Coordinates of C-alpha atoms and ligand atoms in Angstrom, one line a residue:
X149 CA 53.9 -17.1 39.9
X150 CA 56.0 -14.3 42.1
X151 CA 54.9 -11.2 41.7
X152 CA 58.1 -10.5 39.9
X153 CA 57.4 -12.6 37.6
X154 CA 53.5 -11.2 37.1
X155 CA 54.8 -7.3 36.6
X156 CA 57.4 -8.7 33.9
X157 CA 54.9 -10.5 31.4
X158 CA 55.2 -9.2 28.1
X159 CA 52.5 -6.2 28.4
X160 CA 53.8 -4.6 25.4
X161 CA 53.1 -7.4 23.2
X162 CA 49.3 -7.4 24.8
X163 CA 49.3 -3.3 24.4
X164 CA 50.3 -3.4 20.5
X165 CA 47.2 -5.3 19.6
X166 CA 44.6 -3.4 21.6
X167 CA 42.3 -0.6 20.3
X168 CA 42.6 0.5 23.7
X169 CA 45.1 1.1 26.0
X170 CA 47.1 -0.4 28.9
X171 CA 48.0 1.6 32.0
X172 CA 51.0 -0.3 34.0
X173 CA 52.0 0.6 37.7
X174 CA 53.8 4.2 37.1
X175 CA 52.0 5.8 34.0
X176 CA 50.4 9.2 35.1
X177 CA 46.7 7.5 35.1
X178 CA 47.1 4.6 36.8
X179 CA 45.8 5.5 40.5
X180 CA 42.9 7.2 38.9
X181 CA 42.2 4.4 37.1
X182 CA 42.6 1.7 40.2
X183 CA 40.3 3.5 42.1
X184 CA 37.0 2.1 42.4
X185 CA 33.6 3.5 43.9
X186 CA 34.3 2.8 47.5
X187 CA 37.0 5.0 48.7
X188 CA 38.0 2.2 51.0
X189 CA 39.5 -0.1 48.1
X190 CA 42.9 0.2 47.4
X191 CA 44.5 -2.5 45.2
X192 CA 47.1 -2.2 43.5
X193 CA 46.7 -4.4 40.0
X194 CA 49.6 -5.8 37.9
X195 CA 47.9 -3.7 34.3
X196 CA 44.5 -2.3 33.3
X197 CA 43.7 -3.2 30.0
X198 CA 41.1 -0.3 29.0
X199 CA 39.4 -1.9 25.9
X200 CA 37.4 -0.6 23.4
X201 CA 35.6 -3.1 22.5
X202 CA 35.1 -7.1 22.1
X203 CA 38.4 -8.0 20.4
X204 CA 40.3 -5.9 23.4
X205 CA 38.4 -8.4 25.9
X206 CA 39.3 -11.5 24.0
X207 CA 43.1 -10.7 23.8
X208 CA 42.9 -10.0 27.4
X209 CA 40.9 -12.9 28.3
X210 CA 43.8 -14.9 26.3
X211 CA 47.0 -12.9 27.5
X212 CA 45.8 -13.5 31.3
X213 CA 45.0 -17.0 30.4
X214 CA 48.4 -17.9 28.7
X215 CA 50.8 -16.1 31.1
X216 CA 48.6 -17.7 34.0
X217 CA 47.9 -14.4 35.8
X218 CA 44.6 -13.7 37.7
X219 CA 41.5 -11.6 36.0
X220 CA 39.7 -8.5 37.3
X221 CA 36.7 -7.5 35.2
X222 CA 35.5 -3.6 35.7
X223 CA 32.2 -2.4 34.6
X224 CA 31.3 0.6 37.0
X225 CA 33.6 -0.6 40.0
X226 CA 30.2 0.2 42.5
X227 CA 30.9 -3.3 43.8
X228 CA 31.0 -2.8 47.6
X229 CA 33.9 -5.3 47.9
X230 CA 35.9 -3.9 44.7
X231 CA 35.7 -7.3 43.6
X232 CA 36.4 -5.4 40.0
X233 CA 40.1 -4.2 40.8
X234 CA 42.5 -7.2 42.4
X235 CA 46.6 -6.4 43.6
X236 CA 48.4 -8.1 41.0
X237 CA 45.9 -9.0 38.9
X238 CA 45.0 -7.8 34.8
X239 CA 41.9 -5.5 35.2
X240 CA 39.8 -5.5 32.3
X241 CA 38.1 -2.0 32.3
X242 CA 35.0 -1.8 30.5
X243 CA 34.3 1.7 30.6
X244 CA 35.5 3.0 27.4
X245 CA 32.5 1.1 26.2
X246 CA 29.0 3.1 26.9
X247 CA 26.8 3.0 23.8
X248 CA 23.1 2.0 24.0
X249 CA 21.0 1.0 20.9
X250 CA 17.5 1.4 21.7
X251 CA 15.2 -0.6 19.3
X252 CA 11.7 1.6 20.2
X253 CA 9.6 -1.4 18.4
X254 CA 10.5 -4.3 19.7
X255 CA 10.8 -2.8 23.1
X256 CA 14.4 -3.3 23.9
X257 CA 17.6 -1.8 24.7
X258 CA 21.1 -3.2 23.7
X259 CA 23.5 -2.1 26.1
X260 CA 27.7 -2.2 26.0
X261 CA 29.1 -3.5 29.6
X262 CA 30.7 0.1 30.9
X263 CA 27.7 1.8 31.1
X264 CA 26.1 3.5 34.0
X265 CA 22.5 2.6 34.4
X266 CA 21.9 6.6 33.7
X267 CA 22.8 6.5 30.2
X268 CA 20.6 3.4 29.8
X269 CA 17.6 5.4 31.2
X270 CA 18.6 8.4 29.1
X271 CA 18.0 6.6 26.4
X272 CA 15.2 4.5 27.1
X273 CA 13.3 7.0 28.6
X274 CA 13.3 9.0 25.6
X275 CA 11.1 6.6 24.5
X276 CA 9.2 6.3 27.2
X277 CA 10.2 2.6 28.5
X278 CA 13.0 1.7 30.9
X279 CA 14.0 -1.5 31.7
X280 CA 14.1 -2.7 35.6
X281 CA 17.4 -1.6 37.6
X282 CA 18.1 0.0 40.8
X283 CA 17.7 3.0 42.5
X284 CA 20.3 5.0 41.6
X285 CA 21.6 6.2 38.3
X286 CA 25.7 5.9 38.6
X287 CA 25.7 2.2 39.1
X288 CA 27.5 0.1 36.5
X289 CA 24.6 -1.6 34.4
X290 CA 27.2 -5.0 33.9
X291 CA 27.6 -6.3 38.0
X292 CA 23.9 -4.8 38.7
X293 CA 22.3 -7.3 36.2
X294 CA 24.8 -10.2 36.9
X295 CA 24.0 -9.5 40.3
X296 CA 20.0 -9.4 40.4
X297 CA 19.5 -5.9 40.4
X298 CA 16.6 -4.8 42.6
X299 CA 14.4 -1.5 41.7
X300 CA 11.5 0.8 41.4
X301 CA 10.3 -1.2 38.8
X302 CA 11.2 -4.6 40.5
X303 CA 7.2 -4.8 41.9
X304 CA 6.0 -4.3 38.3
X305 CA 8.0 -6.2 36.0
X306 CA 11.0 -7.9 38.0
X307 CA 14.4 -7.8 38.7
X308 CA 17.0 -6.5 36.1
X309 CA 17.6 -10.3 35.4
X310 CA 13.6 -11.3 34.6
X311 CA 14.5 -9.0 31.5
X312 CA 17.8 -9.6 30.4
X313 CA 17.1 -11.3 26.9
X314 CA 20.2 -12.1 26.0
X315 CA 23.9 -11.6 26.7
X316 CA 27.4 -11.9 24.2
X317 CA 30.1 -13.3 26.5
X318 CA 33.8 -14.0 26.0
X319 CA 34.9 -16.9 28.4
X320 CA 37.2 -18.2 29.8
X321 CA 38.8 -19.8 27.2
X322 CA 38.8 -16.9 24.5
X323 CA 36.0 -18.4 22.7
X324 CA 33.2 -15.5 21.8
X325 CA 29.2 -16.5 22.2
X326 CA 26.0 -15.5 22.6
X327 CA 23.8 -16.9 25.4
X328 CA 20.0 -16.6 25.4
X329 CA 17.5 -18.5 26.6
X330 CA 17.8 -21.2 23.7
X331 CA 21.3 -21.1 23.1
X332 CA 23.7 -21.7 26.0
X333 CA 20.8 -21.8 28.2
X334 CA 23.2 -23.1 31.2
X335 CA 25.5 -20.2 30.8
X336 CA 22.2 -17.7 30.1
X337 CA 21.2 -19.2 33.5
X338 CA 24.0 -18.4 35.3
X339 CA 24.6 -15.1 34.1
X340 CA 21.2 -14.1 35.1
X341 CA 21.9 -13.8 39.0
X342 CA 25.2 -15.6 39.6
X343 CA 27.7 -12.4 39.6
X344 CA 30.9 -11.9 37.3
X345 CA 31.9 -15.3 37.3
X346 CA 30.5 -17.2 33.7
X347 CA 32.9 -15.2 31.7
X348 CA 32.8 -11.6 30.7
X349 CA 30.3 -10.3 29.3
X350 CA 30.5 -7.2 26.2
X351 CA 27.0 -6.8 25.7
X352 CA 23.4 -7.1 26.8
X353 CA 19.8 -7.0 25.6
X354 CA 17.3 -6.0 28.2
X355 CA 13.6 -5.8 27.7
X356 CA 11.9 -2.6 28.2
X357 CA 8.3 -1.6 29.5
X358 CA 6.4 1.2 29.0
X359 CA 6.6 3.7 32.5
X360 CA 4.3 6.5 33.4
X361 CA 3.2 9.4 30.8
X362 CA 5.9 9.1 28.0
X363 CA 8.6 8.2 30.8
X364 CA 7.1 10.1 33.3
X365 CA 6.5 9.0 36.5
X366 CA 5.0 10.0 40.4
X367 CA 7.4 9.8 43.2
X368 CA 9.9 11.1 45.7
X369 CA 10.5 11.1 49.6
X370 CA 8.1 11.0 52.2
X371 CA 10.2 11.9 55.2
X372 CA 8.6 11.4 59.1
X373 CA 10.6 12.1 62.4
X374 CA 12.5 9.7 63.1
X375 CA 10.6 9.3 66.3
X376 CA 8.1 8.2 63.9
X377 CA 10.0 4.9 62.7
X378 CA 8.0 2.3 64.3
X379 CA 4.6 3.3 63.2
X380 CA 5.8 4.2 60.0
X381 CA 7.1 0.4 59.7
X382 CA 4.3 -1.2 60.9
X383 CA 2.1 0.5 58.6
X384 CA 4.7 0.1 55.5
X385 CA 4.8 -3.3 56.2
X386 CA 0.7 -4.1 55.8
X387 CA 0.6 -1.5 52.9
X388 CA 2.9 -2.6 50.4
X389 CA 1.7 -5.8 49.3
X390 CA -1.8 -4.5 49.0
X391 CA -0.4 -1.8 46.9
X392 CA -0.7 -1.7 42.7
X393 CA 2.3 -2.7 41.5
X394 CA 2.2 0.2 39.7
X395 CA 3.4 1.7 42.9
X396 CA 6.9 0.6 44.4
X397 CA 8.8 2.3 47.5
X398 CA 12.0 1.6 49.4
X399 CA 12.5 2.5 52.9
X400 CA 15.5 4.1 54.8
X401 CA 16.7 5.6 58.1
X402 CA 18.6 8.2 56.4
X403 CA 19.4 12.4 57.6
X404 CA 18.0 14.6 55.2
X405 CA 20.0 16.1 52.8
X406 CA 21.2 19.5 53.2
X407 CA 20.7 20.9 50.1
X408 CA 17.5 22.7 48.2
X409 CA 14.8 22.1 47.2
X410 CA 14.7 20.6 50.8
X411 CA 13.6 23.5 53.4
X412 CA 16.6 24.7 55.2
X413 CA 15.0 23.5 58.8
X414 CA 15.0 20.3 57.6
X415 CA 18.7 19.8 56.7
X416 CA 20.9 17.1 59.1
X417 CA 17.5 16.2 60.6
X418 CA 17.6 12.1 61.1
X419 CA 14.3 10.6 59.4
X420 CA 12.6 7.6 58.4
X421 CA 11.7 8.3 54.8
X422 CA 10.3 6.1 52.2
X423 CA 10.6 7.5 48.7
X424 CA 8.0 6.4 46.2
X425 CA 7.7 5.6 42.4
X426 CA 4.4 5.2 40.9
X427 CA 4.3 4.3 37.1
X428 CA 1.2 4.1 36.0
X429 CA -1.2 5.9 34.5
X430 CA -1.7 9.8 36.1
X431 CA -5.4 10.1 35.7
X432 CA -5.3 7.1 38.8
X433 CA -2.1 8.5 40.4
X434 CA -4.2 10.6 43.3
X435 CA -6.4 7.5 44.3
X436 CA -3.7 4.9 44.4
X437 CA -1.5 7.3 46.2
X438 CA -4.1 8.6 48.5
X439 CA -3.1 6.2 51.6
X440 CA 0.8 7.3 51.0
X441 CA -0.9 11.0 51.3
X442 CA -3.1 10.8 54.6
X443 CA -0.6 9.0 56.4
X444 CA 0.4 9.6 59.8
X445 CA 2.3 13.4 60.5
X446 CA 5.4 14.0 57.7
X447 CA 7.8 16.6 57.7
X448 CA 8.0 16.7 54.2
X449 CA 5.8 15.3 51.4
X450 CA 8.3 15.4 47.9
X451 CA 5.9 13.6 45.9
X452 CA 5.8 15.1 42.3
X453 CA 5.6 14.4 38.6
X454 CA 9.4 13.9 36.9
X455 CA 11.1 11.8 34.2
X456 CA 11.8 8.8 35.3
X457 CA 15.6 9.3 34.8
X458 CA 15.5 12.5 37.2
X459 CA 13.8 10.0 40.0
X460 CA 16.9 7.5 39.3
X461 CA 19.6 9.9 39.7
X462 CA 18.1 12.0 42.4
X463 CA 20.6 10.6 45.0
X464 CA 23.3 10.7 42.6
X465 CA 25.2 14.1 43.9
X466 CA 24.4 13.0 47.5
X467 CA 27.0 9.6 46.7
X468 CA 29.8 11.3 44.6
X469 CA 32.6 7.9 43.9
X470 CA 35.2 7.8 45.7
X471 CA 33.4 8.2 49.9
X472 CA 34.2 5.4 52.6
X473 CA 31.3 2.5 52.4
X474 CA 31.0 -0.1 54.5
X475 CA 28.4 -2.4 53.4
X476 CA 26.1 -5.3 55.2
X477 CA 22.8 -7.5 53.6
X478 CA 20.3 -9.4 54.1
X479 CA 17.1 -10.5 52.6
X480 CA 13.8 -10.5 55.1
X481 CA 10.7 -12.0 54.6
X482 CA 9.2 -9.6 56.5
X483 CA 9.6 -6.8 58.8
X484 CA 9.0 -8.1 62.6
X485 CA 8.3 -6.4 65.6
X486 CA 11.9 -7.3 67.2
X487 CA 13.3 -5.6 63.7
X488 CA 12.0 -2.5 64.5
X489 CA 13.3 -2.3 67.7
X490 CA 16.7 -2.4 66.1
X491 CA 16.0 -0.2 63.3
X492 CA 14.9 2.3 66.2
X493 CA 17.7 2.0 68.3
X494 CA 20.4 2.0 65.1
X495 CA 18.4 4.9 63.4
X496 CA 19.3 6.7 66.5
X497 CA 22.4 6.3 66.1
X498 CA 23.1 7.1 62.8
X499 CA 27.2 7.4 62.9
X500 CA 27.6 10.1 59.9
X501 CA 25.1 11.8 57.5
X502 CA 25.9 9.5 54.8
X503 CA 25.4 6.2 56.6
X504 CA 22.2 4.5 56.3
X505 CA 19.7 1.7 56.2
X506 CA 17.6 0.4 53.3
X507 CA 14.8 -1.6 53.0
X508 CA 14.1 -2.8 49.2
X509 CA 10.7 -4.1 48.0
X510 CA 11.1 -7.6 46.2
X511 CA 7.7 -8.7 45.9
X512 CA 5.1 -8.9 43.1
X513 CA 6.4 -10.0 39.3
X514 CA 10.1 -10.6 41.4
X515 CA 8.2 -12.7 43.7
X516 CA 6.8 -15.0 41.1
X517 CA 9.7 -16.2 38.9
X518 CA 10.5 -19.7 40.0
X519 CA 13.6 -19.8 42.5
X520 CA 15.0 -22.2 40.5
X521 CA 13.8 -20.0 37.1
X522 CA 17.4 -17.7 36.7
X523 CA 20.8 -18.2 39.5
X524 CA 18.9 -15.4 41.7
X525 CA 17.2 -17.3 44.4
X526 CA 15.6 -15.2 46.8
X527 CA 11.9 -15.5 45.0
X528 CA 10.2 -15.7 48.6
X529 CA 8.8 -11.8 48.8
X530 CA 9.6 -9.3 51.6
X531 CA 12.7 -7.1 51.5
X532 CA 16.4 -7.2 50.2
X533 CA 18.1 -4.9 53.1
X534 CA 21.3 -2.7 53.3
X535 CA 23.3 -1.5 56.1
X536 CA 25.9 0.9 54.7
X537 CA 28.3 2.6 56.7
X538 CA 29.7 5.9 54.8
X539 CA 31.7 8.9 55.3
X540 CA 34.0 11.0 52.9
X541 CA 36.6 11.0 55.8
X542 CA 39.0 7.8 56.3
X543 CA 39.6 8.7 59.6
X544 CA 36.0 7.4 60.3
X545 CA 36.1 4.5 59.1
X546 CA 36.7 2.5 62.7
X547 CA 33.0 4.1 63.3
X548 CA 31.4 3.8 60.3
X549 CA 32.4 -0.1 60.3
X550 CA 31.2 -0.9 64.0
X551 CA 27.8 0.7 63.4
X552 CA 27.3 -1.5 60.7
X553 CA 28.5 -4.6 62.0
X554 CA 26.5 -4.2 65.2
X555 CA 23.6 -2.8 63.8
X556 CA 23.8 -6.1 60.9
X557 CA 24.3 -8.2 63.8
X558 CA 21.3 -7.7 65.8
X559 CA 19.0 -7.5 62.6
X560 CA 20.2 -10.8 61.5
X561 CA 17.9 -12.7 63.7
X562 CA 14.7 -11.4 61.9
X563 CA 16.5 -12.3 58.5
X564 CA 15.0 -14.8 56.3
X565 CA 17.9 -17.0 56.4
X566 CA 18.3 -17.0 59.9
X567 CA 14.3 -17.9 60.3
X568 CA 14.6 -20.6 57.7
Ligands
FAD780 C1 25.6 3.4 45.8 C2 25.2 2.1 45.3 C3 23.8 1.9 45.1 C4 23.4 0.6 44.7 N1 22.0 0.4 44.5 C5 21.6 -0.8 44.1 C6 20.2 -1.0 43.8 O1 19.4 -0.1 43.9 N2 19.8 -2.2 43.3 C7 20.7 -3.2 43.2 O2 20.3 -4.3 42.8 N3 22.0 -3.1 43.5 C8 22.5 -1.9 43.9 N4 23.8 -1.7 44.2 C9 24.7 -2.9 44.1 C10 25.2 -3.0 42.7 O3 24.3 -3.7 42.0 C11 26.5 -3.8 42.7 O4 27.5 -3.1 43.5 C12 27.0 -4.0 41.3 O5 28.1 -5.0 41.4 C13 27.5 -2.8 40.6 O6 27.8 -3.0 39.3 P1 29.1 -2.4 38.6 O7 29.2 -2.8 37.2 O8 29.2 -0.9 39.0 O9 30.2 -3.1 39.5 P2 31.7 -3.6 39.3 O10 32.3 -3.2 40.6 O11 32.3 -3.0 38.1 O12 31.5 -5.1 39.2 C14 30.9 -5.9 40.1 C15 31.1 -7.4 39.9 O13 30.7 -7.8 38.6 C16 31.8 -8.2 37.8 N5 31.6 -7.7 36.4 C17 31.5 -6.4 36.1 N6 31.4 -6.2 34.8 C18 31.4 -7.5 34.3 C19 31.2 -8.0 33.0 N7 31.0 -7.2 31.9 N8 31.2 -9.3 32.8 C20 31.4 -10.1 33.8 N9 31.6 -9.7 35.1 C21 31.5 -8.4 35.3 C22 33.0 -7.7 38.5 O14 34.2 -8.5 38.2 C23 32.6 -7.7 39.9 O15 32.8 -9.0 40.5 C24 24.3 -0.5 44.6 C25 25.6 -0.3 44.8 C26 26.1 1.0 45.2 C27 27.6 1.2 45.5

């Protein structure tokens, strides 16, 4: 179809039967609602159909499919790619749906797709349970748990797909069902690891555990000098499989925020921090965490009780939408002696105060679901790693990208698909 053709489909007809709205090319809110979490995506899509709720998705799903025009499904557009807005494409934009029923007894959370994984803590954590995610609270709950979805709870109780329990999906063909593990169980399968692709999907039921005191939890950084990096990894490396699960840390070449309740001589300081999340019980939260304490030299121990919702959005302010990213992964089975002499020479050379390097736990109850169990296939332990490139200024963006790509490029040797 020409793109004439796509921006003169009969949108009004597809607009008078919505609850919700459609923005076209030209109304007052259409850039804002284009723009996606990564500042550096900029597509420019034929309508955004902002629906309200299953019915909206269907007549969507069945406009695009009738007038043969391509499908962009939004839940909170953190997708590094912006694989959730496409130029000339109808964007379905979930957002307008956000409500979470919590069912306290049967331990588990229904959850509509536009969501932020904050709201689903909020109210979870209320009740003391909160079911796996990631590390950081503004992240749509819809691509994170097609995705994987890799957390502090990961160690414990698995990825944010060894909980999903069930998922209503409109497909491709308009038709509305429910998948769970006995009914679709191909398309529950899929769902469970293999991105946006099975359909799109208006709700989910994820099953919750029991966290710390009443929801609260042990944790925070642990920052050392950067100088620091390579003993810091070797010992990481040896401790965290002989660690409770209970106990669950990432680590990252990062610069330390400058902002309170950090110590002012601190700020812009470049670090190798791991920041920790312990969810057990308190009364054994001094012995487990005693080797994390009487490690090596720190410059700043943030360890400290908190709900588990302010441990989850603690990097929140630091990430506002809309900054430069430019993104890089890999998973590694472990952390060799050649990957820390890149993480040492990149760490050095951190290109901005934003940009940094993560390296996520996926061990423990992730590490024993079959590979073949769910579409997510990495079951073999070790890390799931992120290079990410970031500035709020465009005009950095040539630096931000070649730190990434050369740093990515000389870690991918010690990756596990480069070792297999
Ligand atoms: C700052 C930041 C931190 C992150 N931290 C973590 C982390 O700790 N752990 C982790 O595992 N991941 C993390 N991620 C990666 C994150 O899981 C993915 O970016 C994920 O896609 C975000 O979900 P979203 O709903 O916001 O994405 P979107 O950009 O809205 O969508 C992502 C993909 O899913 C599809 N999709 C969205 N909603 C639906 C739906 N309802 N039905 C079908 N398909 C849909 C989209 O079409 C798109 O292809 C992080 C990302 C960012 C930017």
């Amino acid at each position: 179809m020409t793109v004439t053709a796509i921006h003169t489909l009969p949108y009004q007809d597809l607009a008078a039967g919505l609850r919700g709205n459609l923005i076209r090319p030209g109304d007052p809110d259409y850039d804002e609602s284009r723009a996606v979490y990564n500042g550096m995506i900029d597509k420019r899509p034929a309508a955004i159909v902002r629906c309200r709720d299953a019915a909206d998705v269907v007549a969507a799903v069945n406009f695009a499919r009738t007038h043969r025009i391509e499908i962009a499904v939004r839940g909170g557009g953190h997708h590094a790619a912006g694989f959730s807005v496409w130029t000339d494409a109808l964007v379905i934009e979930l957002s307008p749906m956000r409500s979470t029923t919590v069912d306290p007894a049967r331990h588990t959370v229904r959850v509509d797709p536009g969501c932020t994984w904050g709201e689903v803590d909020h109210a979870t954590v209320a009740f003391g349970m909160a079911t796996p995610s990631g590390f950081i609270a503004s992240t749509g709950v819809a691509g994170l748990a097609l995705g994987g979805g890799i957390g502090y709870l990961s160690r414990r109780f698995g990825l944010t797909v060894d909980n999903l329990l069930a998922a209503d999906v409109v497909l491709a063909d308009g038709r509305f069902v429910t998948a769970d593990a006995s009914t679709h169980p191909d398309l529950f399968w899929a769902l469970r690891g293999g991105g946006g692709n099975f359909g799109v999907v208006t709700s989910f039921t994820f099953g919750c555990h029991d966290i710390g005191e009443h929801g609260s939890v042990i944790g925070g950084p642990v920052f050392y000098d950067l100088a620091d990096t390579a003993e810091v990894m070797r010992w990481y490396r040896t401790l965290l499989p002989s660690l409770p699960e209970e106990l669950s840390g990432w680590l990252g070449l990062v610069t330390i925020p400058p902002a309170p309740p950090i110590p002012e001589q601190l700020w812009g300081r470049k670090s190798c921090a791991i920041v920790w999340c312990y969810t057990g019980p308190h009364d054994r939260a001094e012995q487990v965490l005693e080797p994390i304490r009487t490690f090596g030299a720190p410059l700043l121990v943030g360890l400290q009780e908190m709900p588990f919702t302010a441990l989850q959005s603690a990097f929140d302010p630091l990430y506002p939408a809309g900054l430069q990213w430019y993104w890089r992964a890999d998973m590694f089975g472990e952390i060799t002696d050649e990957a820390i002499a890149v993480h040492e020479r990149f760490g050095a050379q951190l290109p901005t105060g934003h940009s940094t390097m993560h390296l996520y736990p996926i061990d423990g109850a992730a590490a024993r679901v079959a590979p073949d169990a769910t579409a997510f296939a990495y079951r073999d332990g070790g890390w799931a790693g992120i290079i990410a490139g970031v500035d709020p200024d465009p005009a950095n963006a040539e630096p931000i990208i070649r730190w990434t790509r050369d740093y990515w490029t000389q870690l991918h040797p010690t990756s596990a698909a480069a070792r297999t």
